[in-house]
PDB file of C-alpha atoms and ligand atoms in Angstrom:
ATOM      1  CA  UNK S   1      28.453  -2.458   8.351  1.00  0.00           C
ATOM      2  CA  UNK S   2      26.660   0.651   7.115  1.00  0.00           C
ATOM      3  CA  UNK S   3      23.592   1.895   8.900  1.00  0.00           C
ATOM      4  CA  UNK S   4      21.261   2.695   6.054  1.00  0.00           C
ATOM      5  CA  UNK S   5      17.639   3.209   6.694  1.00  0.00           C
ATOM      6  CA  UNK S   6      15.680   2.684   3.491  1.00  0.00           C
ATOM      7  CA  UNK S   7      12.068   3.357   2.593  1.00  0.00           C
ATOM      8  CA  UNK S   8      10.657   1.664  -0.521  1.00  0.00           C
ATOM      9  CA  UNK S   9       7.439   3.247  -1.734  1.00  0.00           C
ATOM     10  CA  UNK S  10       5.186   1.663  -4.313  1.00  0.00           C
ATOM     11  CA  UNK S  11       2.438   3.775  -5.871  1.00  0.00           C
ATOM     12  CA  UNK S  12      -1.054   3.006  -7.162  1.00  0.00           C
ATOM     13  CA  UNK S  13      -1.979  -0.333  -8.715  1.00  0.00           C
ATOM     14  CA  UNK S  14       1.352  -1.911  -7.870  1.00  0.00           C
ATOM     15  CA  UNK S  15      -0.499  -4.037  -5.303  1.00  0.00           C
ATOM     16  CA  UNK S  16      -1.826  -5.879  -8.372  1.00  0.00           C
ATOM     17  CA  UNK S  17       1.584  -6.926  -9.669  1.00  0.00           C
ATOM     18  CA  UNK S  18       1.576 -10.488 -10.940  1.00  0.00           C
ATOM     19  CA  UNK S  19      -1.901 -10.218 -12.418  1.00  0.00           C
ATOM     20  CA  UNK S  20      -1.705  -6.672 -13.810  1.00  0.00           C
ATOM     21  CA  UNK S  21      -0.583  -6.694 -17.475  1.00  0.00           C
ATOM     22  CA  UNK S  22       2.185  -9.262 -16.789  1.00  0.00           C
ATOM     23  CA  UNK S  23       3.523  -8.784 -20.324  1.00  0.00           C
ATOM     24  CA  UNK S  24       4.499  -5.262 -19.208  1.00  0.00           C
ATOM     25  CA  UNK S  25       5.038  -5.570 -15.453  1.00  0.00           C
ATOM     26  CA  UNK S  26       6.130  -9.183 -15.055  1.00  0.00           C
ATOM     27  CA  UNK S  27       4.794 -12.162 -13.121  1.00  0.00           C
ATOM     28  CA  UNK S  28       6.228 -11.417  -9.704  1.00  0.00           C
ATOM     29  CA  UNK S  29       3.871 -10.169  -7.031  1.00  0.00           C
ATOM     30  CA  UNK S  30       4.595  -7.178  -4.851  1.00  0.00           C
ATOM     31  CA  UNK S  31       5.192  -9.550  -1.934  1.00  0.00           C
ATOM     32  CA  UNK S  32       7.798 -11.427  -4.021  1.00  0.00           C
ATOM     33  CA  UNK S  33       9.611  -8.170  -4.702  1.00  0.00           C
ATOM     34  CA  UNK S  34       9.356  -6.870  -1.149  1.00  0.00           C
ATOM     35  CA  UNK S  35      10.558 -10.170   0.318  1.00  0.00           C
ATOM     36  CA  UNK S  36      13.676 -10.033  -1.810  1.00  0.00           C
ATOM     37  CA  UNK S  37      14.236  -6.413  -0.821  1.00  0.00           C
ATOM     38  CA  UNK S  38      13.927  -7.356   2.860  1.00  0.00           C
ATOM     39  CA  UNK S  39      16.406 -10.221   2.342  1.00  0.00           C
ATOM     40  CA  UNK S  40      18.903  -7.971   0.609  1.00  0.00           C
ATOM     41  CA  UNK S  41      18.604  -5.277   3.246  1.00  0.00           C
ATOM     42  CA  UNK S  42      19.009  -7.801   6.043  1.00  0.00           C
ATOM     43  CA  UNK S  43      22.122  -9.237   4.391  1.00  0.00           C
ATOM     44  CA  UNK S  44      23.597  -5.730   4.379  1.00  0.00           C
ATOM     45  CA  UNK S  45      22.507  -4.808   7.881  1.00  0.00           C
ATOM     46  CA  UNK S  46      20.069  -2.125   6.749  1.00  0.00           C
ATOM     47  CA  UNK S  47      16.758  -1.196   8.144  1.00  0.00           C
ATOM     48  CA  UNK S  48      14.121  -1.267   5.412  1.00  0.00           C
ATOM     49  CA  UNK S  49      10.398  -0.591   5.189  1.00  0.00           C
ATOM     50  CA  UNK S  50       8.335  -1.313   2.083  1.00  0.00           C
ATOM     51  CA  UNK S  51       4.978   0.382   1.660  1.00  0.00           C
ATOM     52  CA  UNK S  52       2.385   0.505  -1.099  1.00  0.00           C
ATOM     53  CA  UNK S  53      -0.501   2.923  -1.401  1.00  0.00           C
ATOM     54  CA  UNK S  54      -3.125   3.764  -3.968  1.00  0.00           C
ATOM     55  CA  UNK S  55      -3.494   7.193  -2.355  1.00  0.00           C
ATOM     56  CA  UNK S  56      -1.338  10.199  -3.150  1.00  0.00           C
ATOM     57  CA  UNK S  57      -1.691  11.700   0.334  1.00  0.00           C
ATOM     58  CA  UNK S  58      -0.517   8.483   2.010  1.00  0.00           C
ATOM     59  CA  UNK S  59       2.613   8.458  -0.128  1.00  0.00           C
ATOM     60  CA  UNK S  60       3.234  12.094   0.820  1.00  0.00           C
ATOM     61  CA  UNK S  61       2.711  11.318   4.522  1.00  0.00           C
ATOM     62  CA  UNK S  62       5.264   8.494   4.252  1.00  0.00           C
ATOM     63  CA  UNK S  63       7.804  10.813   2.593  1.00  0.00           C
ATOM     64  CA  UNK S  64       7.252  13.458   5.269  1.00  0.00           C
ATOM     65  CA  UNK S  65       7.738  10.852   8.007  1.00  0.00           C
ATOM     66  CA  UNK S  66      10.936   9.615   6.329  1.00  0.00           C
ATOM     67  CA  UNK S  67      12.283  13.159   6.465  1.00  0.00           C
ATOM     68  CA  UNK S  68      12.131  13.082  10.242  1.00  0.00           C
ATOM     69  CA  UNK S  69      13.011   9.491  11.139  1.00  0.00           C
ATOM     70  CA  UNK S  70      16.557   9.216   9.780  1.00  0.00           C
ATOM     71  CA  UNK S  71      15.693   7.462   6.512  1.00  0.00           C
ATOM     72  CA  UNK S  72      18.652   8.124   4.217  1.00  0.00           C
ATOM     73  CA  UNK S  73      17.344   6.537   1.008  1.00  0.00           C
ATOM     74  CA  UNK S  74      13.904   6.528  -0.563  1.00  0.00           C
ATOM     75  CA  UNK S  75      13.367   4.129  -3.462  1.00  0.00           C
ATOM     76  CA  UNK S  76      10.099   5.117  -5.092  1.00  0.00           C
ATOM     77  CA  UNK S  77       8.005   3.775  -7.910  1.00  0.00           C
ATOM     78  CA  UNK S  78       5.361   6.495  -8.021  1.00  0.00           C
ATOM     79  CA  UNK S  79       3.510   4.558 -10.769  1.00  0.00           C
ATOM     80  CA  UNK S  80       0.910   6.767 -12.488  1.00  0.00           C
ATOM     81  CA  UNK S  81       1.597   9.597 -10.023  1.00  0.00           C
ATOM     82  CA  UNK S  82       5.002   9.989 -11.696  1.00  0.00           C
ATOM     83  CA  UNK S  83       3.215  11.673 -14.557  1.00  0.00           C
ATOM     84  CA  UNK S  84       0.829  13.852 -12.562  1.00  0.00           C
ATOM     85  CA  UNK S  85       1.962  14.580  -9.035  1.00  0.00           C
ATOM     86  CA  UNK S  86       3.532  17.929  -8.255  1.00  0.00           C
ATOM     87  CA  UNK S  87       2.532  17.190  -4.642  1.00  0.00           C
ATOM     88  CA  UNK S  88       4.800  14.118  -4.405  1.00  0.00           C
ATOM     89  CA  UNK S  89       7.609  16.101  -6.055  1.00  0.00           C
ATOM     90  CA  UNK S  90       7.120  18.885  -3.481  1.00  0.00           C
ATOM     91  CA  UNK S  91       7.284  16.371  -0.610  1.00  0.00           C
ATOM     92  CA  UNK S  92      10.496  14.869  -1.999  1.00  0.00           C
ATOM     93  CA  UNK S  93      11.989  18.336  -2.425  1.00  0.00           C
ATOM     94  CA  UNK S  94      11.786  18.844   1.342  1.00  0.00           C
ATOM     95  CA  UNK S  95      13.338  15.429   2.059  1.00  0.00           C
ATOM     96  CA  UNK S  96      17.129  15.658   2.279  1.00  0.00           C
ATOM     97  CA  UNK S  97      18.243  12.050   1.699  1.00  0.00           C
ATOM     98  CA  UNK S  98      18.871  10.235  -1.557  1.00  0.00           C
ATOM     99  CA  UNK S  99      16.006   9.416  -3.887  1.00  0.00           C
ATOM    100  CA  UNK S 100      16.039   6.696  -6.544  1.00  0.00           C
ATOM    101  CA  UNK S 101      13.036   6.494  -8.881  1.00  0.00           C
ATOM    102  CA  UNK S 102      12.213   3.056 -10.242  1.00  0.00           C
ATOM    103  CA  UNK S 103       9.871   1.967 -13.028  1.00  0.00           C
ATOM    104  CA  UNK S 104       9.404  -1.665 -13.921  1.00  0.00           C
ATOM    105  CA  UNK S 105       8.736  -0.817 -17.557  1.00  0.00           C
ATOM    106  CA  UNK S 106      10.686   1.510 -19.815  1.00  0.00           C
ATOM    107  CA  UNK S 107       8.330   4.484 -19.643  1.00  0.00           C
ATOM    108  CA  UNK S 108      10.162   6.149 -22.553  1.00  0.00           C
ATOM    109  CA  UNK S 109       9.221   3.321 -24.885  1.00  0.00           C
ATOM    110  CA  UNK S 110       5.537   3.588 -24.033  1.00  0.00           C
ATOM    111  CA  UNK S 111       2.759   6.149 -24.541  1.00  0.00           C
ATOM    112  CA  UNK S 112       3.815   9.819 -24.718  1.00  0.00           C
ATOM    113  CA  UNK S 113       2.039  10.661 -21.454  1.00  0.00           C
ATOM    114  CA  UNK S 114       4.388   8.292 -19.607  1.00  0.00           C
ATOM    115  CA  UNK S 115       7.557   9.921 -20.938  1.00  0.00           C
ATOM    116  CA  UNK S 116       7.529  12.757 -18.432  1.00  0.00           C
ATOM    117  CA  UNK S 117       7.983  12.204 -14.713  1.00  0.00           C
ATOM    118  CA  UNK S 118       7.692  15.049 -12.221  1.00  0.00           C
ATOM    119  CA  UNK S 119       9.601  12.900  -9.747  1.00  0.00           C
ATOM    120  CA  UNK S 120      12.665  12.758 -12.026  1.00  0.00           C
ATOM    121  CA  UNK S 121      13.282  16.451 -11.316  1.00  0.00           C
ATOM    122  CA  UNK S 122      14.224  15.395  -7.776  1.00  0.00           C
ATOM    123  CA  UNK S 123      15.518  11.855  -8.186  1.00  0.00           C
ATOM    124  CA  UNK S 124      19.271  11.314  -7.826  1.00  0.00           C
ATOM    125  CA  UNK S 125      18.924   8.266 -10.070  1.00  0.00           C
ATOM    126  CA  UNK S 126      16.221   6.850 -12.328  1.00  0.00           C
ATOM    127  CA  UNK S 127      15.945   3.186 -13.319  1.00  0.00           C
ATOM    128  CA  UNK S 128      13.373   2.152 -15.928  1.00  0.00           C
ATOM    129  CA  UNK S 129      12.745  -0.994 -17.902  1.00  0.00           C
ATOM    130  CA  UNK S 130      14.687  -3.517 -15.815  1.00  0.00           C
ATOM    131  CA  UNK S 131      11.601  -5.027 -14.205  1.00  0.00           C
ATOM    132  CA  UNK S 132      11.972  -5.907 -10.530  1.00  0.00           C
ATOM    133  CA  UNK S 133      15.773  -5.869 -10.954  1.00  0.00           C
ATOM    134  CA  UNK S 134      15.462  -2.091 -10.895  1.00  0.00           C
ATOM    135  CA  UNK S 135      14.536  -2.142  -7.211  1.00  0.00           C
ATOM    136  CA  UNK S 136      17.506  -4.320  -6.301  1.00  0.00           C
ATOM    137  CA  UNK S 137      19.833  -2.132  -8.369  1.00  0.00           C
ATOM    138  CA  UNK S 138      18.503   0.907  -6.518  1.00  0.00           C
ATOM    139  CA  UNK S 139      19.597  -0.686  -3.241  1.00  0.00           C
ATOM    140  CA  UNK S 140      23.039  -1.390  -4.697  1.00  0.00           C
ATOM    141  CA  UNK S 141      23.669   2.274  -5.445  1.00  0.00           C
ATOM    142  CA  UNK S 142      24.400   3.275  -1.825  1.00  0.00           C
ATOM    143  CA  UNK S 143      26.484   0.116  -1.258  1.00  0.00           C
ATOM    144  CA  UNK S 144      28.767   1.219  -4.077  1.00  0.00           C
ATOM    145  CA  UNK S 145      29.378   4.645  -2.494  1.00  0.00           C
ATOM    146  CA  UNK S 146      29.962   3.366   1.062  1.00  0.00           C
TER     147      UNK S 146
HETATM  148  C1  DQA Y 201       5.186   2.280 -13.819  1.00  0.00           C
HETATM  149  C2  DQA Y 201       4.955   3.030 -15.137  1.00  0.00           C
HETATM  150  C3  DQA Y 201       3.800   4.005 -15.001  1.00  0.00           C
HETATM  151  O1  DQA Y 201       3.598   4.709 -16.230  1.00  0.00           O
HETATM  152  C4  DQA Y 201       2.526   3.258 -14.671  1.00  0.00           C
HETATM  153  O2  DQA Y 201       1.469   4.171 -14.479  1.00  0.00           O
HETATM  154  C5  DQA Y 201       2.673   2.346 -13.526  1.00  0.00           C
HETATM  155  C6  DQA Y 201       3.913   1.598 -13.342  1.00  0.00           C
HETATM  156  C7  DQA Y 201       6.259   1.173 -13.971  1.00  0.00           C
HETATM  157  O3  DQA Y 201       6.690   0.669 -12.941  1.00  0.00           O
HETATM  158  O4  DQA Y 201       6.636   0.819 -15.095  1.00  0.00           O
HETATM  159  O5  DQA Y 201       1.721   2.126 -12.770  1.00  0.00           O
HETATM  160  O6  DQA Y 201       5.648   3.192 -12.847  1.00  0.00           O
END
């Protein structure tokens, strides 16, 4: 059994999943998604923590903590910060583990300002447009390379 330690980070407004533009983001709540992530991690013997914040600095603090606590995979949906945050990119650039960026919607099919993600400059993989399946696929990536 592998010994992955995974941090899942959800950015601003993702606490409103289920009621926030469900035609774009789906009907599942963040708890629904996190519960399935916990189940999947448990089935694989991984340690997993799921955190959501509406605050850029809290996301950065979590990334900095992950750098020091043996976390070997960060799955991050930076939400709107994808398109604005050099600070989150800088934090991820110091982190040495794997990074998978997830977006529920296909950001490339949407408004121009969503097409660019600062975080993609660091991400080892990017998943967009698969809804919540994207998070589960992100967890499958390290299983495949074990
Ligand atoms: C998002 C896409 C972003 O453009 C948006 O700001 C979000 C969610 C997604 O998961 O599709 O809040 O990251």
